[in-house]
Structure formats: structure tokens, C-alpha cells
CSV table of C-alpha atoms in Angstrom, one decimal:
chain,number,residue,atom,x,y,z
Z,1,UNK,CA,114.3,-40.0,30.0
Z,2,UNK,CA,111.9,-37.5,31.4
Z,3,UNK,CA,108.2,-38.2,31.1
Z,4,UNK,CA,106.2,-36.1,28.6
Z,5,UNK,CA,103.2,-34.2,30.0
Z,6,UNK,CA,101.4,-34.2,26.6
Z,7,UNK,CA,101.8,-36.4,23.6
Z,8,UNK,CA,100.2,-36.9,20.2
Z,9,UNK,CA,97.7,-39.8,19.6
Z,10,UNK,CA,95.0,-41.0,17.3
Z,11,UNK,CA,91.7,-40.5,19.1
Z,12,UNK,CA,88.5,-42.3,18.0
Z,13,UNK,CA,85.4,-40.5,19.3
Z,14,UNK,CA,81.7,-41.4,19.1
Z,15,UNK,CA,79.3,-38.6,18.0
Z,16,UNK,CA,75.8,-38.0,19.2
Z,17,UNK,CA,74.4,-39.8,16.1
Z,18,UNK,CA,76.5,-42.9,16.9
Z,19,UNK,CA,79.0,-42.2,14.2
Z,20,UNK,CA,82.8,-42.3,14.8
Z,21,UNK,CA,85.5,-39.7,14.1
Z,22,UNK,CA,89.2,-40.5,13.9
Z,23,UNK,CA,91.7,-37.6,14.4
Z,24,UNK,CA,95.2,-37.0,15.7
Z,25,UNK,CA,95.1,-34.9,18.8
Z,26,UNK,CA,97.2,-33.9,21.8
Z,27,UNK,CA,96.6,-36.0,24.9
Z,28,UNK,CA,97.7,-35.7,28.5
Z,29,UNK,CA,99.7,-38.4,30.4
Z,30,UNK,CA,97.0,-38.1,33.0
Z,31,UNK,CA,94.5,-39.6,30.4
Z,32,UNK,CA,96.4,-42.9,30.5
Z,33,UNK,CA,95.5,-45.7,32.9
Z,34,UNK,CA,97.5,-46.0,36.1
Z,35,UNK,CA,99.6,-49.1,35.2
Z,36,UNK,CA,103.1,-50.0,36.3
Z,37,UNK,CA,104.9,-49.6,32.9
Z,38,UNK,CA,105.0,-46.3,31.0
Z,39,UNK,CA,106.6,-46.4,27.5
Z,40,UNK,CA,107.5,-43.7,25.0
Z,41,UNK,CA,106.4,-45.3,21.7
Z,42,UNK,CA,108.7,-44.8,18.7
Z,43,UNK,CA,107.0,-47.1,16.2
Z,44,UNK,CA,103.7,-48.9,15.8
Z,45,UNK,CA,102.0,-50.7,12.9
Z,46,UNK,CA,98.6,-51.0,11.4
Z,47,UNK,CA,96.5,-54.1,11.6
Z,48,UNK,CA,92.9,-55.0,10.7
Z,49,UNK,CA,91.9,-55.0,14.3
Z,50,UNK,CA,93.0,-51.4,14.6
Z,51,UNK,CA,90.8,-50.5,11.7
Z,52,UNK,CA,87.9,-52.3,13.4
Z,53,UNK,CA,88.5,-50.3,16.6
Z,54,UNK,CA,88.8,-47.0,14.6
Z,55,UNK,CA,85.5,-47.7,12.9
Z,56,UNK,CA,83.7,-48.1,16.2
Z,57,UNK,CA,83.4,-51.9,16.3
Z,58,UNK,CA,82.4,-52.5,19.9
Z,59,UNK,CA,83.3,-56.2,19.9
Z,60,UNK,CA,86.9,-54.9,19.6
Z,61,UNK,CA,86.7,-51.6,21.7
Z,62,UNK,CA,83.7,-51.1,23.9
Z,63,UNK,CA,84.6,-47.7,25.3
Z,64,UNK,CA,85.2,-44.4,23.5
Z,65,UNK,CA,87.0,-42.0,23.2
Z,66,UNK,CA,89.8,-44.5,22.5
Z,67,UNK,CA,93.3,-44.8,21.0
Z,68,UNK,CA,93.8,-47.9,18.9
Z,69,UNK,CA,97.1,-49.7,18.2
Z,70,UNK,CA,97.7,-53.3,19.1
Z,71,UNK,CA,101.4,-53.0,18.5
Z,72,UNK,CA,104.0,-50.8,20.1
Z,73,UNK,CA,107.8,-50.6,20.2
Z,74,UNK,CA,109.5,-48.0,22.3
Z,75,UNK,CA,111.6,-46.9,25.3
Z,76,UNK,CA,110.7,-47.4,29.0
Z,77,UNK,CA,110.0,-44.1,30.8
Z,78,UNK,CA,109.3,-45.7,34.2
Z,79,UNK,CA,108.3,-49.0,35.7
Z,80,UNK,CA,106.9,-49.2,39.2
Z,81,UNK,CA,107.1,-53.0,39.1
Z,82,UNK,CA,110.9,-53.0,38.8
Z,83,UNK,CA,110.8,-55.4,35.9
Z,84,UNK,CA,112.4,-52.8,33.5
Z,85,UNK,CA,114.7,-49.9,33.8
Z,86,UNK,CA,114.3,-46.4,32.3
Z,87,UNK,CA,115.8,-46.5,28.8
Z,88,UNK,CA,115.1,-50.2,28.1
Z,89,UNK,CA,113.8,-50.8,24.7
Z,90,UNK,CA,110.7,-53.0,24.7
Z,91,UNK,CA,108.1,-54.5,22.4
Z,92,UNK,CA,104.4,-54.9,23.1
Z,93,UNK,CA,101.8,-56.7,21.2
Z,94,UNK,CA,98.6,-58.5,22.1
Z,95,UNK,CA,96.7,-58.7,25.4
Z,96,UNK,CA,94.3,-55.7,25.7
Z,97,UNK,CA,96.6,-53.1,24.1
Z,98,UNK,CA,94.7,-51.0,21.6
Z,99,UNK,CA,91.4,-52.7,22.4
Z,100,UNK,CA,90.2,-51.1,25.6
Z,101,UNK,CA,93.6,-50.0,26.8
Z,102,UNK,CA,95.0,-46.9,25.0
Z,103,UNK,CA,97.3,-48.3,22.3
Z,104,UNK,CA,100.4,-47.9,20.2
Z,105,UNK,CA,98.9,-45.2,17.9
Z,106,UNK,CA,99.8,-42.8,20.7
Z,107,UNK,CA,103.3,-41.6,21.6
Z,108,UNK,CA,102.8,-42.8,25.2
Z,109,UNK,CA,101.3,-46.0,26.6
Z,110,UNK,CA,100.8,-47.2,30.2
Z,111,UNK,CA,100.5,-51.0,30.5
Z,112,UNK,CA,101.0,-53.8,33.0
Z,113,UNK,CA,104.7,-54.7,32.9
Z,114,UNK,CA,104.0,-58.3,32.0
Z,115,UNK,CA,102.7,-57.2,28.6
Z,116,UNK,CA,106.2,-56.2,27.4
Z,117,UNK,CA,109.3,-58.0,26.3
Z,118,UNK,CA,112.8,-56.6,25.9
Z,119,UNK,CA,113.8,-55.9,22.3
Z,120,UNK,CA,115.9,-58.9,21.1
Z,121,UNK,CA,119.5,-58.3,20.0
Z,122,UNK,CA,119.8,-58.1,16.2
Z,123,UNK,CA,116.4,-56.5,15.8
Z,124,UNK,CA,115.7,-52.8,16.0
Z,125,UNK,CA,112.5,-51.2,17.2
Z,126,UNK,CA,111.7,-50.3,13.6
Z,127,UNK,CA,112.4,-53.7,12.3
Z,128,UNK,CA,110.2,-55.3,15.1
Z,129,UNK,CA,107.2,-53.1,14.1
Z,130,UNK,CA,107.6,-54.0,10.4
Z,131,UNK,CA,106.7,-57.4,11.7
Z,132,UNK,CA,104.2,-56.3,14.3
Z,133,UNK,CA,101.2,-58.5,15.2
Z,134,UNK,CA,100.8,-59.4,11.5
Z,135,UNK,CA,104.3,-60.6,11.1
Z,136,UNK,CA,104.4,-62.3,14.5
Z,137,UNK,CA,101.2,-64.1,13.6
Z,138,UNK,CA,102.8,-65.2,10.3
Z,139,UNK,CA,105.8,-66.5,12.2
Z,140,UNK,CA,103.6,-68.4,14.6
Z,141,UNK,CA,101.7,-70.0,11.7
Z,142,UNK,CA,105.0,-71.2,10.2
Z,143,UNK,CA,106.2,-72.4,13.5
Z,144,UNK,CA,102.9,-74.3,14.1
Z,145,UNK,CA,103.3,-76.0,10.8
Z,146,UNK,CA,106.9,-76.9,11.6
Z,147,UNK,CA,105.8,-78.4,15.0
Z,148,UNK,CA,103.3,-80.5,13.1
Z,149,UNK,CA,106.2,-81.8,11.0
Z,150,UNK,CA,106.0,-79.7,7.9
Z,151,UNK,CA,109.1,-79.7,5.7
Z,152,UNK,CA,109.9,-77.9,2.4
Z,153,UNK,CA,110.2,-81.2,0.6
Z,154,UNK,CA,106.5,-81.9,1.4
Z,155,UNK,CA,105.4,-79.7,-1.5
Z,156,UNK,CA,103.8,-76.3,-2.0
Z,157,UNK,CA,102.2,-74.3,0.8
Z,158,UNK,CA,99.0,-72.3,0.1
Z,159,UNK,CA,98.7,-68.8,1.6
Z,160,UNK,CA,95.3,-67.1,1.5
Z,161,UNK,CA,94.8,-63.4,1.9
Z,162,UNK,CA,98.3,-63.0,0.6
Z,163,UNK,CA,98.3,-59.3,0.0
Z,164,UNK,CA,97.5,-58.6,3.7
Z,165,UNK,CA,100.0,-58.2,6.5
Z,166,UNK,CA,99.9,-61.8,7.7
Z,167,UNK,CA,99.8,-63.2,4.2
Z,168,UNK,CA,102.7,-61.2,2.8
Z,169,UNK,CA,105.0,-61.9,5.7
Z,170,UNK,CA,104.0,-65.6,5.6
Z,171,UNK,CA,105.1,-65.7,1.9
Z,172,UNK,CA,108.4,-64.1,2.6
Z,173,UNK,CA,109.1,-66.3,5.7
Z,174,UNK,CA,108.2,-69.6,3.9
Z,175,UNK,CA,110.3,-68.7,0.9
Z,176,UNK,CA,113.3,-67.9,3.1
Z,177,UNK,CA,112.9,-71.2,4.9
Z,178,UNK,CA,113.0,-73.1,1.6
Z,179,UNK,CA,109.3,-73.7,0.9
Z,180,UNK,CA,107.5,-73.4,-2.4
Z,181,UNK,CA,104.6,-70.9,-2.0
Z,182,UNK,CA,101.3,-70.6,-3.8
Z,183,UNK,CA,99.7,-67.2,-3.0
Z,184,UNK,CA,95.9,-66.7,-3.2
Z,185,UNK,CA,94.5,-63.2,-3.6
Z,186,UNK,CA,91.4,-61.4,-4.7
Z,187,UNK,CA,93.7,-58.7,-6.2
Z,188,UNK,CA,95.2,-60.1,-9.4
Z,189,UNK,CA,96.9,-56.7,-10.1
Z,190,UNK,CA,99.2,-57.5,-7.2
Z,191,UNK,CA,100.6,-60.7,-8.7
Z,192,UNK,CA,104.0,-59.3,-9.6
Z,193,UNK,CA,104.3,-57.8,-6.1
Z,194,UNK,CA,103.5,-61.2,-4.5
Z,195,UNK,CA,106.1,-62.9,-6.7
Z,196,UNK,CA,108.7,-60.2,-5.8
Z,197,UNK,CA,108.3,-61.1,-2.1
Z,198,UNK,CA,108.6,-64.8,-2.6
Z,199,UNK,CA,105.4,-66.4,-4.1
Z,200,UNK,CA,106.3,-69.0,-6.8
Z,201,UNK,CA,102.7,-69.0,-8.1
Z,202,UNK,CA,99.8,-66.6,-7.7
Z,203,UNK,CA,96.2,-67.7,-8.1
Z,204,UNK,CA,92.9,-65.9,-7.7
Z,205,UNK,CA,91.3,-66.8,-4.3
Z,206,UNK,CA,88.1,-68.0,-6.1
Z,207,UNK,CA,90.1,-71.0,-7.4
Z,208,UNK,CA,89.8,-72.4,-3.9
Z,209,UNK,CA,86.0,-72.4,-4.1
Z,210,UNK,CA,85.8,-74.4,-7.3
Z,211,UNK,CA,85.4,-77.4,-5.0
Z,212,UNK,CA,82.4,-75.8,-3.2
Z,213,UNK,CA,79.9,-78.4,-4.3
Z,214,UNK,CA,82.2,-81.4,-3.8
Z,215,UNK,CA,82.8,-83.3,-0.6
Z,216,UNK,CA,86.6,-83.4,-1.4
Z,217,UNK,CA,88.9,-82.0,-4.0
Z,218,UNK,CA,92.2,-83.1,-5.5
Z,219,UNK,CA,95.2,-83.1,-3.3
Z,220,UNK,CA,97.0,-80.0,-4.5
Z,221,UNK,CA,98.9,-78.3,-1.6
Z,222,UNK,CA,101.0,-79.9,1.1
Z,223,UNK,CA,100.1,-77.3,3.8
Z,224,UNK,CA,98.3,-74.0,4.1
Z,225,UNK,CA,98.2,-70.7,6.1
Z,226,UNK,CA,94.7,-69.2,6.1
Z,227,UNK,CA,93.8,-65.7,7.0
Z,228,UNK,CA,90.3,-65.6,5.6
Z,229,UNK,CA,88.1,-68.2,7.3
Z,230,UNK,CA,84.7,-68.9,5.8
Z,231,UNK,CA,84.3,-70.9,2.6
Z,232,UNK,CA,88.0,-70.3,1.7
Z,233,UNK,CA,89.1,-72.3,4.7
Z,234,UNK,CA,86.5,-74.9,4.1
Z,235,UNK,CA,87.6,-75.5,0.5
Z,236,UNK,CA,91.3,-75.2,1.3
Z,237,UNK,CA,91.0,-78.1,3.7
Z,238,UNK,CA,89.5,-80.2,0.9
Z,239,UNK,CA,92.6,-79.8,-1.2
Z,240,UNK,CA,95.4,-80.4,1.3
Z,241,UNK,CA,97.5,-83.4,0.7
Z,242,UNK,CA,97.4,-86.4,3.0
Z,243,UNK,CA,99.1,-85.7,6.3
Z,244,UNK,CA,99.2,-82.0,5.7
Z,245,UNK,CA,98.0,-79.1,7.9
Z,246,UNK,CA,96.4,-75.7,7.7
Z,247,UNK,CA,97.3,-73.0,10.2
Z,248,UNK,CA,94.2,-70.8,10.7
Z,249,UNK,CA,94.7,-67.3,12.1
Z,250,UNK,CA,92.2,-64.9,10.5
Z,251,UNK,CA,88.6,-64.0,9.6
Z,252,UNK,CA,89.0,-61.5,6.9
Z,253,UNK,CA,86.2,-63.2,4.9
Z,254,UNK,CA,84.2,-64.7,7.7
Z,255,UNK,CA,84.4,-65.7,11.4
Z,256,UNK,CA,82.8,-69.1,10.8
Z,257,UNK,CA,83.2,-72.0,8.4
Z,258,UNK,CA,81.5,-75.4,7.9
Z,259,UNK,CA,83.2,-78.6,7.0
Z,260,UNK,CA,82.6,-82.3,6.8
Z,261,UNK,CA,85.0,-84.6,8.7
Z,262,UNK,CA,86.4,-86.0,5.4
Z,263,UNK,CA,89.6,-84.0,5.2
Z,264,UNK,CA,90.4,-85.1,8.8
Z,265,UNK,CA,89.5,-88.8,8.6
Z,266,UNK,CA,90.3,-89.6,4.9
Z,267,UNK,CA,93.5,-87.7,4.5
Z,268,UNK,CA,94.6,-87.0,8.1
Z,269,UNK,CA,94.6,-83.3,7.6
Z,270,UNK,CA,95.3,-81.1,10.7
Z,271,UNK,CA,93.6,-77.8,11.4
Z,272,UNK,CA,95.9,-75.8,13.6
Z,273,UNK,CA,94.6,-72.8,15.4
Z,274,UNK,CA,97.0,-69.8,15.9
Z,275,UNK,CA,96.6,-67.1,18.6
Z,276,UNK,CA,98.9,-64.2,18.8
Z,277,UNK,CA,97.1,-62.2,21.5
Z,278,UNK,CA,96.9,-64.2,24.7
Z,279,UNK,CA,99.8,-66.7,24.3
Z,280,UNK,CA,102.1,-66.9,27.3
Z,281,UNK,CA,104.8,-64.3,27.5
Z,282,UNK,CA,107.5,-66.9,27.3
Z,283,UNK,CA,106.1,-68.0,23.9
Z,284,UNK,CA,106.1,-64.4,22.7
Z,285,UNK,CA,109.7,-64.0,23.8
Z,286,UNK,CA,110.6,-67.2,21.9
Z,287,UNK,CA,109.0,-66.2,18.7
Z,288,UNK,CA,110.6,-62.7,18.9
Z,289,UNK,CA,114.0,-64.5,19.2
Z,290,UNK,CA,113.3,-66.5,16.1
Z,291,UNK,CA,112.2,-63.3,14.2
Z,292,UNK,CA,115.6,-61.9,15.2
Z,293,UNK,CA,117.4,-64.9,13.9
Z,294,UNK,CA,116.4,-67.6,11.4
Z,295,UNK,CA,113.1,-65.8,10.7
Z,296,UNK,CA,114.7,-62.4,10.2
Z,297,UNK,CA,113.9,-61.4,6.6
Z,298,UNK,CA,116.5,-59.8,4.4
Z,299,UNK,CA,114.0,-57.8,2.5
Z,300,UNK,CA,112.1,-56.3,5.4
Z,301,UNK,CA,111.9,-52.8,3.9
Z,302,UNK,CA,110.3,-54.1,0.8
Z,303,UNK,CA,107.4,-55.5,2.9
Z,304,UNK,CA,106.2,-52.3,4.4
Z,305,UNK,CA,105.2,-48.7,3.8
Z,306,UNK,CA,106.3,-46.2,6.4
Z,307,UNK,CA,103.7,-43.5,7.3
Z,308,UNK,CA,103.4,-40.8,9.9
Z,309,UNK,CA,100.9,-40.6,12.8
Z,310,UNK,CA,99.1,-37.9,10.9
Z,311,UNK,CA,98.5,-40.2,7.9
Z,312,UNK,CA,97.1,-43.0,10.1
Z,313,UNK,CA,93.4,-42.1,10.0
Z,314,UNK,CA,93.4,-42.2,6.2
Z,315,UNK,CA,95.2,-45.6,6.2
Z,316,UNK,CA,92.8,-47.0,8.8
Z,317,UNK,CA,89.9,-46.2,6.4
Z,318,UNK,CA,91.7,-48.0,3.6
Z,319,UNK,CA,91.7,-51.2,5.6
Z,320,UNK,CA,87.9,-51.1,5.7
Z,321,UNK,CA,87.8,-50.5,2.0
Z,322,UNK,CA,90.1,-53.5,1.2
Z,323,UNK,CA,92.7,-51.1,-0.3
Z,324,UNK,CA,95.7,-52.2,1.7
Z,325,UNK,CA,98.8,-54.2,0.6
Z,326,UNK,CA,101.4,-55.6,2.9
Z,327,UNK,CA,102.5,-54.0,6.2
Z,328,UNK,CA,102.2,-50.3,7.4
Z,329,UNK,CA,104.8,-49.0,9.8
Z,330,UNK,CA,103.8,-46.0,11.8
Z,331,UNK,CA,106.7,-43.6,12.8
Z,332,UNK,CA,105.7,-41.8,16.0
Z,333,UNK,CA,109.0,-40.1,16.7
Z,334,UNK,CA,108.4,-37.0,14.6
């Protein structure tokens, strides 16, 4: 495969009045950092972190102009490290991709070779990016609960932020693995959609906060996956059954929460942190293998909307307006 001299990419630029513009433009390969591995990106996906980067959040991306995109799936153009061969199909998510290193919302990326894994058998590049970071985070949450000892017979699992990328894939994965799922959302109009992807029951997220003034609530859910943080996480913990656990992976509501020790010392509840960015490469390879096998969803296409690179700026704005549902697959091949 010959290396392209120019390619299309989303470019976020800071204006003189400290505003930020997001456009699709032509870039030169020489604009990329001088890393070992160069990849021609076929697919990416959209995540909340990409929207933060595109809006100029300098805790995510400190230097502009910048190309976001924390996910990428594509074909190796060259690898100076010798780890991969030209033509290998690889997946990249996490590390610094799309944060301060030009990301997957461009048709070419240049990264350290140890950021990439080979595409597993039984999983296409397109399928991998329907999962993307959101789906991989969901899979890691389910796996964390399993390692703690969670079983379907324990009872229902609560999923917060259920219309988002992590939440929606979590629902589908849990259902496929035999769990009963209770989805919490601030978008009641999406109830039927959530049931169609695997939720057994849909409740408004504010139901969780009915215990806000109480030290503990009734034992209602065996386990939980929380993408919101803040008061929702606080009050979810109060309502988990004895011996249960909550996998916490997000901050869509708040990056902090406060809690008494009661859930932990009265009911033995476990709070399980989930990181999908800097986990060891071997762990990423393992979870991708599970996604390609027992965690491969039969209804993948129903869980995403496919868009073009040119549509990406508008969809990134929708994230900041809380107008997104499920996963968004970006096709960069056209």
C-alpha cells in the first residue's frame, strides 16, 4: 500500500477570540508526528471525549490545531519498528490517540507501534469500531463484574446513562450473557429503543436519587454499571444488594461523588473502577478477543448509526447538546 501524501481529517482550530472551529480539511502526511507506525484509517467512532476535544476542552487536548478521535481501525502503511507488516489490519484505542496525538478522525495516523493490536479473527474493522472505546469500556465493565463473581442468577443489573455508547453496549452485552437489565435514562422517549436492544425495564434516572436524603436505600439491584458519576453513583451504591458491585467508568454527570461507608461495611458492596485508556496492551488484546467471541453481539448494526467524515462536526456538537443515542460509526474510506 503506497502512503498517501494528503488525506482528509477533522481539524479543530482555536480562533483569536478563544473560540473553536471544527471543519473537515485536507492535511499533509508531513503534519503527522514522526512515530514508527503509520496507519490508513478506514473506520473510527465518536465518543464523548472526542466532543470535549472538539469543543476546545484543554484538559483533554492542550494544543490546537488538533484532530480528535480516540478510536481507529485501519490498514498498516509502514512500521519502522518491525512489529507489523504493510497490509496488516490493526485496531487502536486509548493512550494519547485523539487527545494530543492526531487521532482517528483523520484518514491517516502516526503512532507508537505498541498502541496498536492486530484485528482479531471473526471481527471486521467495521465491527470493531461499532464497539470502539465505548463498547470496549462496556465489555471491561462486564468483565470486571464477572471477576468479582457476578452471575445472572444474582438478580437485575442497573445500567446508568443507558442511551449513551457505553450504556447501550452494556445493556446488549449483559442481555446476551443472560442477565436481567434495568436501564436508567433521562430520555424517557427512548424507552422502546432501550428495550429493543436488551433492557428488561426502563426507569428515569431520577428514580436513583429518591434516596438522596437517606443513608441507605432498599436493596434493589444485584450489580450496576455507572457511566454518570456524581449523585447517581452515590445513590446507586445505596441500593445495591449485599455482596454486589458497581463498575464505574464515566463522569457524564459529574467527575466527583460523595458517599458514606455504609454500602461498603453494611452490605459489602464493591466499587470497581474501570479504565479503558492506559490498561496494559495484553489486557486490550484479551478483551478484543472476547469481543470477537462470547461478547460479539448479534445485533451490532442496530446499535450504531454510520456517518461520513463530513458529518462528524455536526455530530460532535450533538454530544455537547445531549442529543446522542447509542454508537456512531465514522466511515473514512469514502
